[in-house]
PDB file of C-alpha atoms in Angstrom:
ATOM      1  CA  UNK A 803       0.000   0.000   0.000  1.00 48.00           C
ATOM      2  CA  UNK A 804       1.265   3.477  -0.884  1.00 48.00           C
ATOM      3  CA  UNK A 805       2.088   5.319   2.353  1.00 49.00           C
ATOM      4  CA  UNK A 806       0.508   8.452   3.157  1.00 48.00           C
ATOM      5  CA  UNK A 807       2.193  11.487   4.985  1.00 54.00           C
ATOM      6  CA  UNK A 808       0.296  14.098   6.772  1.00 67.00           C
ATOM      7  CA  UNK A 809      -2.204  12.091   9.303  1.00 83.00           C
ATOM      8  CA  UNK A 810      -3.153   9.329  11.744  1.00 93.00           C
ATOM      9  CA  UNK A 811      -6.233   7.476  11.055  1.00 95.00           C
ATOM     10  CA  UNK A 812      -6.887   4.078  13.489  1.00 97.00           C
ATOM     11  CA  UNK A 813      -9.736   1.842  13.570  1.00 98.00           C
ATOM     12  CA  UNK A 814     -10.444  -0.756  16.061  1.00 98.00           C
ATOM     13  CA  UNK A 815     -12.859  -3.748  16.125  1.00 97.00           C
ATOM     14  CA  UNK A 816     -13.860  -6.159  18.890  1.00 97.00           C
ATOM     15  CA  UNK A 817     -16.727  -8.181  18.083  1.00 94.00           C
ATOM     16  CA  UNK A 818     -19.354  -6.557  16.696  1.00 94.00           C
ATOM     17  CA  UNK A 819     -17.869  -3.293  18.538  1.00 97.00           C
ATOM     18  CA  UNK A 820     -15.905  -0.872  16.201  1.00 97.00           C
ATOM     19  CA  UNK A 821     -14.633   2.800  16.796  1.00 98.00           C
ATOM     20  CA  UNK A 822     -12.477   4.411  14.151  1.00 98.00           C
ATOM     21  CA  UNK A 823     -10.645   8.050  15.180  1.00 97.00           C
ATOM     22  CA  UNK A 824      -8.734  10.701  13.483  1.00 96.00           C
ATOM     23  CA  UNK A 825      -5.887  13.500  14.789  1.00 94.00           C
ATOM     24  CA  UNK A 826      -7.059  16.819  13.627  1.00 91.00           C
ATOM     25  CA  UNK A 827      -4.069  18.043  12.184  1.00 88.00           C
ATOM     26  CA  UNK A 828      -3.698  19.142   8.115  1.00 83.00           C
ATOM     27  CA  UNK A 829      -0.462  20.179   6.925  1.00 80.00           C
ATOM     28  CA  UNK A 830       0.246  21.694   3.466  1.00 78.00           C
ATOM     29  CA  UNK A 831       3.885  20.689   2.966  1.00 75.00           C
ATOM     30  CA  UNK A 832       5.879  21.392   5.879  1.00 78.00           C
ATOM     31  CA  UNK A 833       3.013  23.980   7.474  1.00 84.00           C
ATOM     32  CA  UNK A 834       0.349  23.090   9.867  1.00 84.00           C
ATOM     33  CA  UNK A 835      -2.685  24.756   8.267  1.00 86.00           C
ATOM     34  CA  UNK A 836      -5.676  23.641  10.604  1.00 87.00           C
ATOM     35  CA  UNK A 837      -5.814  21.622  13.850  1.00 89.00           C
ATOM     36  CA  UNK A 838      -9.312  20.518  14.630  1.00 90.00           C
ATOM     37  CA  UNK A 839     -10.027  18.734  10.873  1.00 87.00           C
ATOM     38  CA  UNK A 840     -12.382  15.906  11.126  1.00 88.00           C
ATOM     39  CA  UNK A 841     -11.432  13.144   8.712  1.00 91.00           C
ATOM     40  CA  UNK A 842     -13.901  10.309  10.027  1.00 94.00           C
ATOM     41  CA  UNK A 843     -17.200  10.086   8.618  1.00 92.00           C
ATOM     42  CA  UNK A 844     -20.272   7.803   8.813  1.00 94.00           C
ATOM     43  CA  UNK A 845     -21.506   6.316   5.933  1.00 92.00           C
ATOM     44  CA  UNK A 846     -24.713   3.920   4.661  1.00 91.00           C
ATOM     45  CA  UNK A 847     -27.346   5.236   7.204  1.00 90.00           C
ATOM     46  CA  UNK A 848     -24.674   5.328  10.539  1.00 93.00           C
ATOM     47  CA  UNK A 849     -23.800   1.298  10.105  1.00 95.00           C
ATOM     48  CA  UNK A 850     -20.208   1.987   8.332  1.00 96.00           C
ATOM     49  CA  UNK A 851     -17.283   4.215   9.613  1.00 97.00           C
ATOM     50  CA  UNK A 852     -14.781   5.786   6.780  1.00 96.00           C
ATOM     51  CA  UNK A 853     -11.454   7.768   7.232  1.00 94.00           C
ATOM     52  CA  UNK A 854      -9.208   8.699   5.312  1.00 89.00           C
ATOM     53  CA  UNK A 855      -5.183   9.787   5.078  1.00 84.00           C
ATOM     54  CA  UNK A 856      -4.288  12.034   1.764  1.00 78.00           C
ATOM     55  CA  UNK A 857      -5.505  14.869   0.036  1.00 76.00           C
ATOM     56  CA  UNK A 858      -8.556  16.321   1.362  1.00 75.00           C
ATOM     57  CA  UNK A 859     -10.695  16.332  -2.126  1.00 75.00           C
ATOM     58  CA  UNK A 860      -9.450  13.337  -2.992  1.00 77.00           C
ATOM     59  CA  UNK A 861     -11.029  11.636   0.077  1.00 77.00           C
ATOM     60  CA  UNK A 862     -14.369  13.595  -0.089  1.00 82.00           C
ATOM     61  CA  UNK A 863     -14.378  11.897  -3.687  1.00 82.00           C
ATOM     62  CA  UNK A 864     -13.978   8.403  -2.491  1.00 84.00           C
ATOM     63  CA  UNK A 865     -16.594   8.920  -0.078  1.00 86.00           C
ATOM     64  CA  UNK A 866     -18.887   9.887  -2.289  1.00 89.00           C
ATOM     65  CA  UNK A 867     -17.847   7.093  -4.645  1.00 89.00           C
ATOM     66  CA  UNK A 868     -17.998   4.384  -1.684  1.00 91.00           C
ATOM     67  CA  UNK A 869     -20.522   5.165  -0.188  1.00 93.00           C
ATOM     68  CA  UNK A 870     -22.431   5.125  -3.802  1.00 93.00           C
ATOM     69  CA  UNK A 871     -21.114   1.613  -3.946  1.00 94.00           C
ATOM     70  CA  UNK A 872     -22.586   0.762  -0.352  1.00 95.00           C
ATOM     71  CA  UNK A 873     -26.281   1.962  -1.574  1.00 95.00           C
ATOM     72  CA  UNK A 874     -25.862  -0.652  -4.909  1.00 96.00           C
ATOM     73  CA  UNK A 875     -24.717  -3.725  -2.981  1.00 96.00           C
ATOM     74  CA  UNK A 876     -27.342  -3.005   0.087  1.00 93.00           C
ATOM     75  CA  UNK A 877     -24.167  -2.145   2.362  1.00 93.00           C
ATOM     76  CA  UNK A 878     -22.115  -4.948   1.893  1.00 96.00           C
ATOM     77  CA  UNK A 879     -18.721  -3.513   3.088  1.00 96.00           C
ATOM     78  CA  UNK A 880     -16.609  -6.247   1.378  1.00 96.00           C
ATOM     79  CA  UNK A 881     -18.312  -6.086  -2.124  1.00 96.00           C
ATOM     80  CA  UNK A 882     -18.508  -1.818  -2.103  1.00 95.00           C
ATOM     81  CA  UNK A 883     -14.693  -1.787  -0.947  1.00 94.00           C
ATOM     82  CA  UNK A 884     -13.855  -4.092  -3.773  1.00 95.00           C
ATOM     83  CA  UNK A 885     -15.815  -2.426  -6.391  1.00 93.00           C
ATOM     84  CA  UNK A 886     -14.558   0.952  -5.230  1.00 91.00           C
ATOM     85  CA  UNK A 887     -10.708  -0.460  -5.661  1.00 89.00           C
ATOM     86  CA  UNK A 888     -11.489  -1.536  -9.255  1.00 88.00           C
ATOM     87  CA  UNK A 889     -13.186   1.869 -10.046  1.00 83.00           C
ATOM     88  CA  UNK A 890     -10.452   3.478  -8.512  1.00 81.00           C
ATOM     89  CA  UNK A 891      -7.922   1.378 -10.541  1.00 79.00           C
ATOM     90  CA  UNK A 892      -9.183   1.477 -13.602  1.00 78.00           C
ATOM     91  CA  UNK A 893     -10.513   5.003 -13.842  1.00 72.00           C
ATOM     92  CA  UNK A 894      -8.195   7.285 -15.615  1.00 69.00           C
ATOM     93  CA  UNK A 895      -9.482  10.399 -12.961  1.00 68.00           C
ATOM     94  CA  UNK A 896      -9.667   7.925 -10.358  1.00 66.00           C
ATOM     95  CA  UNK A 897      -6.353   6.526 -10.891  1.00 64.00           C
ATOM     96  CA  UNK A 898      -4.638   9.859 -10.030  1.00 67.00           C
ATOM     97  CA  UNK A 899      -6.703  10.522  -6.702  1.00 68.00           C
ATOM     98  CA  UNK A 900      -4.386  10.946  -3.664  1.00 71.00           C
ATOM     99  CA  UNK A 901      -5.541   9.024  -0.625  1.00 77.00           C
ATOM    100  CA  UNK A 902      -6.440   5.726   1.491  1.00 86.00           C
ATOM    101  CA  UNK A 903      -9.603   4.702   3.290  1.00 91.00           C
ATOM    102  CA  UNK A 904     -10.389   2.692   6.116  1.00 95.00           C
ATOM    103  CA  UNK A 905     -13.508   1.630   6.655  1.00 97.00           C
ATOM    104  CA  UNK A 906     -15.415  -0.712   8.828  1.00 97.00           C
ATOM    105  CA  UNK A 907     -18.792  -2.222  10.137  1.00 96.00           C
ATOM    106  CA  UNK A 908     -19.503  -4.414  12.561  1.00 95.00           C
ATOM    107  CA  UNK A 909     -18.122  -7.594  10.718  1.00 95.00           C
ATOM    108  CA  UNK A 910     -15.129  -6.385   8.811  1.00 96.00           C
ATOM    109  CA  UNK A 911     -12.338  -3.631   9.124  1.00 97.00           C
ATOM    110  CA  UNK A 912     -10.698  -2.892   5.605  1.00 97.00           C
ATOM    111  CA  UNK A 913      -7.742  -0.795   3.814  1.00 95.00           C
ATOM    112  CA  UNK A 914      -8.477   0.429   0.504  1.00 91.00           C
ATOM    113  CA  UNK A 915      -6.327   2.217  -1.806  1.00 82.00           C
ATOM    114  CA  UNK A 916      -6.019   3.090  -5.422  1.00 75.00           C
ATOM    115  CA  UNK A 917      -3.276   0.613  -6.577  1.00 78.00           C
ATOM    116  CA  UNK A 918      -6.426  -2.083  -6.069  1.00 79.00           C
ATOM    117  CA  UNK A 919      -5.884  -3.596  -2.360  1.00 87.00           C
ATOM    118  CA  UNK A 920      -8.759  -4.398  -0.108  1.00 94.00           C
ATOM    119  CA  UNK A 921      -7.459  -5.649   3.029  1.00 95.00           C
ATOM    120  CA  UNK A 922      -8.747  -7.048   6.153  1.00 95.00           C
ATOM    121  CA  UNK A 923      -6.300  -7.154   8.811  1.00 95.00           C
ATOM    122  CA  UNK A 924      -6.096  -9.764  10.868  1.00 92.00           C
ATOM    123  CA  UNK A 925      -6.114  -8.244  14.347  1.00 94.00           C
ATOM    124  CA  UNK A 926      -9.137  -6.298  12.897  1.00 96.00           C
ATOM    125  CA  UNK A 927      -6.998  -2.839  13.325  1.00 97.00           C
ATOM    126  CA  UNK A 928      -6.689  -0.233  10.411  1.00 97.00           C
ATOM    127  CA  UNK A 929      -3.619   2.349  10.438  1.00 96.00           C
ATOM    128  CA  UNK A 930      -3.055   5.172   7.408  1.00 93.00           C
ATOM    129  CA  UNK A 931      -0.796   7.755   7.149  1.00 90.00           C
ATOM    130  CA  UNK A 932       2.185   8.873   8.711  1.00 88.00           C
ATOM    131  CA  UNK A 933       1.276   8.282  12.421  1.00 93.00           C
ATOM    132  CA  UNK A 934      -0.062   4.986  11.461  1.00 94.00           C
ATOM    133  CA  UNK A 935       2.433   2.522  12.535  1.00 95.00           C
ATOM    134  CA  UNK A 936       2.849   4.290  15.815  1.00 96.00           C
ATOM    135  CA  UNK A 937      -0.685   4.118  16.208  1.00 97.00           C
ATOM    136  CA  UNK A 938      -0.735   0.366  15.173  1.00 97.00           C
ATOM    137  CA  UNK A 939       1.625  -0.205  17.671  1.00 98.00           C
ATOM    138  CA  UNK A 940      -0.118   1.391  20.382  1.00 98.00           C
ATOM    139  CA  UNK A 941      -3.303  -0.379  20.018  1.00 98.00           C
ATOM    140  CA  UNK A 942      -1.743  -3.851  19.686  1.00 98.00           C
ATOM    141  CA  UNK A 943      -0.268  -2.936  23.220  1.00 98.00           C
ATOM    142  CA  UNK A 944      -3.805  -1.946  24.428  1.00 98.00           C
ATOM    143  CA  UNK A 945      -5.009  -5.062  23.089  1.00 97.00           C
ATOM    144  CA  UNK A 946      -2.752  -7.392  24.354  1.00 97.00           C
ATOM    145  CA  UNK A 947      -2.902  -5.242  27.757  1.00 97.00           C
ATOM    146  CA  UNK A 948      -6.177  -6.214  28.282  1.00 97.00           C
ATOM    147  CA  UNK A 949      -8.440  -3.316  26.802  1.00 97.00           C
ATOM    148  CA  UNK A 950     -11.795  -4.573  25.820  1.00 96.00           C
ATOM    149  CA  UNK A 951     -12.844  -0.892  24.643  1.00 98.00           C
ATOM    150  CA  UNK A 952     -12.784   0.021  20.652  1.00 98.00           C
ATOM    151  CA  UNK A 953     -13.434   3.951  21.507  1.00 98.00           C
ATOM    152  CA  UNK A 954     -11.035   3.653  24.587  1.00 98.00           C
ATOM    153  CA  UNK A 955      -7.916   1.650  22.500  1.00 98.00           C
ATOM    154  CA  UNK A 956      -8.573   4.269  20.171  1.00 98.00           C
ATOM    155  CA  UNK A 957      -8.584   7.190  21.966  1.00 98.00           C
ATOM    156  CA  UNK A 958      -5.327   6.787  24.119  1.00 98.00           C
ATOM    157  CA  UNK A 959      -3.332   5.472  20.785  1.00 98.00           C
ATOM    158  CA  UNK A 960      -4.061   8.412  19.023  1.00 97.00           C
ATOM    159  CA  UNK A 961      -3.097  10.529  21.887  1.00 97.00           C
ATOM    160  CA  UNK A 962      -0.078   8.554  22.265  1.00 97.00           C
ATOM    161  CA  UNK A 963       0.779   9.035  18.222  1.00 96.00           C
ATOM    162  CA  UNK A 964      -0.087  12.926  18.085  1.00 95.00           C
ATOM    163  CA  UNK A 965       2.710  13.192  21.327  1.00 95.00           C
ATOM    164  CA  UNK A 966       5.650  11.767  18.813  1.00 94.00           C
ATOM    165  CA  UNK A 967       4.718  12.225  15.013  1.00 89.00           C
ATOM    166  CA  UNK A 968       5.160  15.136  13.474  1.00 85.00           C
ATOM    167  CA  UNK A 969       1.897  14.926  11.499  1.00 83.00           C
ATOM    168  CA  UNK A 970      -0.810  14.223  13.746  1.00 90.00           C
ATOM    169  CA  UNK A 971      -2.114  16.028  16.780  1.00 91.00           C
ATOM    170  CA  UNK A 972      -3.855  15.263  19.891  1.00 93.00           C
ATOM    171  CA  UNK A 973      -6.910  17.103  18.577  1.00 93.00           C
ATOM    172  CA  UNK A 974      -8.772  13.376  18.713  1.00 95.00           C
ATOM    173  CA  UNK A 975     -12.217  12.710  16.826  1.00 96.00           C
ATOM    174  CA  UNK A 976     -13.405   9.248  16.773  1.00 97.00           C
ATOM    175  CA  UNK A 977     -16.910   7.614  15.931  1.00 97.00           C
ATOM    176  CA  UNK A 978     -18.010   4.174  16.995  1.00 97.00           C
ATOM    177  CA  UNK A 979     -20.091   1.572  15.893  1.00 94.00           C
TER     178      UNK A 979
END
């Protein structure tokens, strides 16, 4: 998967439980042009989470364009993410667009990006952009700490992240499921 630079998106599922959070931070090159950004959003009637890391437009695009997909396959979050990667693919505009999702429901947490993957981690945790790894890493630790909490695991990795990367912020939003 192409790697991202400018954000922290995490996503964490337990069960049927899912939260999926965002630092607030947008740079513009080396320049921190807004703090309190929100780049989670809720999708096919409030039963599917979507982030994204990238270029702004780009992700209100592939919102648009997923969540389309969601409404023809009667939200099936597997099918929509797959027929959103082949769009995005194939599609000469498409092709060009800057930026990865994450999305999730209550079954499945997914990466999508535009060279065509779709994939479902198998500790059921999504991490984009720059602060991702550190993020990753955090929540693992959560997990294997004992955390039971999706909103919680999320929360206090994010906070951990926006302390050390460059390119995230402990300005925090996160939705759950």
């Amino acid at each position: 998967m192409p790697t991202i630079k400018g954000t922290t998106i995490l996503g964490v599922r337990i069960g049927t439980r899912a939260a999926l959070g965002g630092d607030g931070q947008v740079t513009l090159g080396e320049t921190i042009i807004k703090h309190n950004a929100s780049k989670i959003r809720s999708l096919g009637d409030g039963k599917v989470l979507a982030g994204f890391a990238g270029s702004t437009a780009d992700a209100l695009t592939l919102f648009e364009r997923f969540e389309g997909k969601l409404e023809k396959h009667s939200g099936n979050l597997r099918r929509a993410a797959v027929e959103l990667a082949k769009d995005w693919r194939s599609d000469r505009t498409l092709r060009r667009l800057e930026a990865m999702l994450a999305v999730m429901d209550s079954d499945a947490s997914l990466l999508v990006s535009g060279t065509g993957d779709v994939v479902e981690p198998d500790d059921h945790i999504t991490a984009l952009g720059s602060g991702g790894p550190m993020a990753l890493a955090a929540a693992r630790a959560f997990l294997k700490a004992g955390y039971d909490d999706p909103e919680r695991i999320v929360r206090e990795a994010l906070e951990i992240t926006g302390r050390i990367c460059l390119y995230s912020n402990t300005t925090i939003s996160v939705a759950t499921l």
